[in-house]
Structures are given as C-alpha cells and as structure tokens.
PDB file of C-alpha atoms in Angstrom:
ATOM      1  CA  MET D1184       0.039 -23.009   6.985  1.00  0.00           C
ATOM      2  CA  ASN D1185       3.316 -22.233   8.633  1.00  0.00           C
ATOM      3  CA  ASP D1186       4.644 -19.235   6.679  1.00  0.00           C
ATOM      4  CA  MET D1187       5.068 -16.313   9.045  1.00  0.00           C
ATOM      5  CA  VAL D1188       5.200 -13.381   6.685  1.00  0.00           C
ATOM      6  CA  LYS D1189       6.716 -10.070   7.807  1.00  0.00           C
ATOM      7  CA  VAL D1190       4.344  -7.078   7.469  1.00  0.00           C
ATOM      8  CA  ILE D1191       5.582  -3.523   7.878  1.00  0.00           C
ATOM      9  CA  LEU D1192       2.967  -0.920   8.722  1.00  0.00           C
ATOM     10  CA  ARG D1193       3.872   2.616   7.583  1.00  0.00           C
ATOM     11  CA  GLY D1194       2.575   5.996   8.837  1.00  0.00           C
ATOM     12  CA  PRO D1195      -0.474   6.021  11.116  1.00  0.00           C
ATOM     13  CA  LEU D1196      -1.134   2.382  10.554  1.00  0.00           C
ATOM     14  CA  SER D1197       1.539   1.502  13.110  1.00  0.00           C
ATOM     15  CA  ASN D1198      -0.516   3.406  15.662  1.00  0.00           C
ATOM     16  CA  VAL D1199      -3.688   1.729  14.581  1.00  0.00           C
ATOM     17  CA  PHE D1200      -2.226  -1.763  14.980  1.00  0.00           C
ATOM     18  CA  GLY D1201       0.067  -0.890  17.881  1.00  0.00           C
ATOM     19  CA  LYS D1202       3.234  -2.002  16.089  1.00  0.00           C
ATOM     20  CA  GLU D1203       5.387  -1.097  13.099  1.00  0.00           C
ATOM     21  CA  GLU D1204       6.075  -4.684  12.214  1.00  0.00           C
ATOM     22  CA  ILE D1205       3.919  -7.795  12.551  1.00  0.00           C
ATOM     23  CA  LYS D1206       4.394 -11.460  11.520  1.00  0.00           C
ATOM     24  CA  VAL D1207       1.271 -13.095  10.025  1.00  0.00           C
ATOM     25  CA  ASP D1208       0.691 -16.779   9.297  1.00  0.00           C
ATOM     26  CA  ALA D1209      -0.517 -16.788   5.682  1.00  0.00           C
ATOM     27  CA  ASP D1210       0.276 -18.403   2.278  1.00  0.00           C
ATOM     28  CA  ASN D1211      -1.378 -15.718   0.135  1.00  0.00           C
ATOM     29  CA  LEU D1212      -1.817 -11.955   0.319  1.00  0.00           C
ATOM     30  CA  LEU D1213      -5.580 -11.973   0.735  1.00  0.00           C
ATOM     31  CA  THR D1214      -5.471 -14.349   3.675  1.00  0.00           C
ATOM     32  CA  LEU D1215      -2.778 -12.237   5.246  1.00  0.00           C
ATOM     33  CA  LEU D1216      -4.838  -9.047   4.882  1.00  0.00           C
ATOM     34  CA  TYR D1217      -7.929 -10.626   6.332  1.00  0.00           C
ATOM     35  CA  LYS D1218      -6.006 -11.956   9.365  1.00  0.00           C
ATOM     36  CA  LEU D1219      -4.282  -8.749   9.943  1.00  0.00           C
ATOM     37  CA  ASP D1220      -7.328  -6.400   9.311  1.00  0.00           C
ATOM     38  CA  ARG D1221      -9.980  -7.578  11.730  1.00  0.00           C
ATOM     39  CA  GLY D1222     -11.122  -3.982  12.309  1.00  0.00           C
ATOM     40  CA  SER D1223     -11.794  -3.427   8.560  1.00  0.00           C
ATOM     41  CA  VAL D1224      -9.186  -0.626   8.410  1.00  0.00           C
ATOM     42  CA  ILE D1225      -7.688  -1.754   5.130  1.00  0.00           C
ATOM     43  CA  ILE D1226     -10.385  -4.041   3.695  1.00  0.00           C
ATOM     44  CA  SER D1227     -14.017  -3.139   3.134  1.00  0.00           C
ATOM     45  CA  ASN D1228     -16.658  -5.279   1.312  1.00  0.00           C
ATOM     46  CA  SER D1229     -13.982  -7.775   0.289  1.00  0.00           C
ATOM     47  CA  LYS D1230     -11.879  -5.085  -1.393  1.00  0.00           C
ATOM     48  CA  ILE D1231      -8.779  -3.172  -0.398  1.00  0.00           C
ATOM     49  CA  ARG D1232      -9.902   0.351   0.531  1.00  0.00           C
ATOM     50  CA  SER D1233      -8.714   3.172  -1.703  1.00  0.00           C
ATOM     51  CA  GLY D1234      -5.858   5.065  -0.076  1.00  0.00           C
ATOM     52  CA  TYR D1235      -3.596   2.159   0.566  1.00  0.00           C
ATOM     53  CA  ILE D1236      -0.558   0.827  -1.362  1.00  0.00           C
ATOM     54  CA  ILE D1237       0.457  -2.730  -0.620  1.00  0.00           C
ATOM     55  CA  LEU D1238       3.895  -3.766  -1.666  1.00  0.00           C
ATOM     56  CA  VAL D1239       5.258  -7.297  -1.789  1.00  0.00           C
ATOM     57  CA  ASN D1240       9.076  -7.136  -1.703  1.00  0.00           C
ATOM     58  CA  GLY D1241       8.895  -3.540  -2.927  1.00  0.00           C
ATOM     59  CA  VAL D1242       6.568  -4.213  -5.831  1.00  0.00           C
ATOM     60  CA  ASP D1243       2.857  -3.072  -5.938  1.00  0.00           C
ATOM     61  CA  PHE D1244       0.883  -6.310  -5.508  1.00  0.00           C
ATOM     62  CA  ARG D1245      -1.349  -5.321  -8.457  1.00  0.00           C
ATOM     63  CA  LEU D1246       1.657  -5.828 -10.775  1.00  0.00           C
ATOM     64  CA  LEU D1247       2.285  -9.320  -9.592  1.00  0.00           C
ATOM     65  CA  GLY D1248       0.527 -12.243 -11.334  1.00  0.00           C
ATOM     66  CA  ASP D1249       0.675 -14.377  -8.189  1.00  0.00           C
ATOM     67  CA  LEU D1250      -0.760 -13.464  -4.749  1.00  0.00           C
ATOM     68  CA  SER D1251       1.025 -16.258  -2.907  1.00  0.00           C
ATOM     69  CA  VAL D1252       3.418 -15.181  -0.141  1.00  0.00           C
ATOM     70  CA  LYS D1253       6.178 -16.990   1.751  1.00  0.00           C
ATOM     71  CA  ASP D1254       8.125 -16.439   4.931  1.00  0.00           C
ATOM     72  CA  THR D1255      10.993 -14.652   3.043  1.00  0.00           C
ATOM     73  CA  ASP D1256       8.615 -12.054   1.679  1.00  0.00           C
ATOM     74  CA  VAL D1257       8.185  -8.596   3.160  1.00  0.00           C
ATOM     75  CA  ILE D1258       4.823  -6.888   2.832  1.00  0.00           C
ATOM     76  CA  GLU D1259       4.560  -3.133   3.268  1.00  0.00           C
ATOM     77  CA  ILE D1260       1.251  -1.365   3.719  1.00  0.00           C
ATOM     78  CA  LEU D1261       1.401   2.368   3.136  1.00  0.00           C
ATOM     79  CA  PRO D1262      -1.506   4.767   3.534  1.00  0.00           C
ATOM     80  CA  VAL D1263      -1.656   7.324   0.781  1.00  0.00           C
ATOM     81  CA  ASN D1264      -2.354  10.780   2.229  1.00  0.00           C
ATOM     82  CA  HIS D1265      -3.688  13.556   0.071  1.00  0.00           C
ATOM     83  CA  GLY D1266      -3.671  17.110   0.957  1.00  0.00           C
ATOM     84  CA  GLY D1267      -5.890  19.766  -0.365  1.00  0.00           C
TER      85      GLY D1267
END
C-alpha cells in the first residue's frame, strides 16, 4: 500500500486524535478506519459505532458500492450529536 488518504476529523474527534487532519496509508475504507481508530472510538465489535457519519468525497460511504479509497480521496468523519 502506498495511498496516503486524507482524513478530516470534525468536532470533538479532532481533540480525541490530537489533529483535525490525518493522512492514513490504506487502500480501502475499513483498513483506513482500523488503522486510525486504535482506541476503538469509532469502531466497536467490527462495526462503525452509531453516532458517526463517514463521508468519502462528500458522499455517505453507505451509498457507495465500493469501499476502495485512493490518495486523491478525502474522508470526513463527523460525530452526530443529539440533544434532548
């Protein structure tokens, strides 16, 4: 692998990871998330935790048929905050 994919962390995630923007070496979204999320903030039991939206080039990853990523892609991870 040699695709350094740009990841933008929104909201409190930038504090959790210590940066607003990170480059991750990955060729697909799942590998990228596992490499990024070593503290299990975003992933739990091999699933993305509820409360996060993950965009690939501005599109929700669930709408894409392909999870591959390349160095020209921008991944945004947004926590969804709900008030009561």
